[in-house]
């Protein structure tokens, strides 16, 4: 039983022996890897309580039971978990607090948001806390309230480059463009000029190969800071900022140059057409510029008019390979990327797409790869892609072009088969709390009656307990025959030998009330319904949304 094993793990995590704690974390990880794991909420609440308690002194970076317990329970979005996390928040490890904030944000609960606002402000004011910036990105109002109370911390080295992304969240959302401009502008300029001096040490020797093979993280950190500050210049602009943007157009880094160019165009500042063409065709920046131009409706300025998809395919392939380091940290740096052929087919979503066969070189050996699939449908932008770009590092000349295509199709066929039979979601009703309550009440009554009425009470007790266990096992067995599944592109409901199903593409909407979930087809006819208690609805809704995200006409799924 899962609950008994979890309670054993909780005891082992308190052990004074590091190996015992290590083994327990491994067992917890195995549970976390299980799809559709169901655990009684009482045990999950106990996990939160233990996570908030004291543990033996850590011996290594892995030795953080508080964090791993919270990360585990955050996979179960229930009101009781939300309440437990808020109740015990102050006693959690700092990284467990960060994970808790990420979880509470997803609830979008007003009570949770007020709680988070107070707690995050307090943490910023009292310690160096790792803000979950990406999770905060969807909540600009919350971010603004936090910065209103803590903006003075932007002067500290620790928070400075955490606060600039928060400023981007407020500005990019349109909530308050130019937020606190009089205060931020001089700081932004000062910090940019400081980071620029670090960048200028690299600029004379800049090459894409150096960046990915030699400089790596030491350079990426500087590049990311430069780009972050340049993008903010769109909202914090002045004559002095304009001079900095003009200078940035002469930098050799195409990513930094492209960001500066985008702000220049937005602010109607002059730029050289040759710089625009460089940014639009460079292997690092081509796709970035393309999508930014589409987002801003600047297509009329886009300088590439032929073979746009081929240009974007080379860029996508470069980043797929170069941005995926090996386990030892080395990079298979791709050079001489050449599009040799293409293959048009339908993807797994039934959309007509094109895949490009790539010849490329890594350390003087030529390999084959694929970039795509790019949409061939007229209403889609040329760069629209359902990304399946990859390389298996098969030497290009080891087989013919036609054999490369055949192997690609065979690989896709295996993927299609796996997708069609893959169970994305599965749920069955569990034994209700009423069953356990009945058994809990039955046992003491049985014992009392047995010793009062019978001469051989133990035999009677064992008989009643056996019947009760048999009854509960029979209920559990019956429940296993009641299932809701998302298999491949189908929603399936099983009830004993009966089965109902519908293609996800044929679903128009899914709604629920206090008792049932209702599934309607494209004609708004009820396809079928099933009891609400058969699913954990939040998880079901989450998986459904994920599986239909690529549809042109997505079904309505009640939240």
Coordinates of C-alpha atoms in Angstrom, one line a residue, residues 2 7 9 14 50 81 89 112 156 171 276 306 348 455 478 490 503 518 534 539:
X2 CA 1.4 3.4 -1.1
X7 CA 5.1 6.7 6.1
X9 CA 10.0 6.8 4.0
X14 CA 14.6 11.5 10.0
X50 CA 7.6 16.4 8.3
X81 CA -2.3 20.6 0.5
X89 CA 5.5 27.7 5.2
X112 CA -3.0 32.1 -1.6
X156 CA 22.0 45.0 -3.7
X171 CA 6.4 46.3 -18.6
X276 CA 19.2 44.2 -40.5
X306 CA 13.2 33.7 -50.7
X348 CA 1.1 13.2 -35.6
X455 CA -17.4 -17.5 24.9
X478 CA -15.0 -3.3 -8.7
X490 CA -8.8 9.3 -27.6
X503 CA -11.5 11.3 -30.6
X518 CA -20.1 15.8 -19.4
X534 CA -13.8 8.8 -11.0
X539 CA -5.3 16.7 -13.1

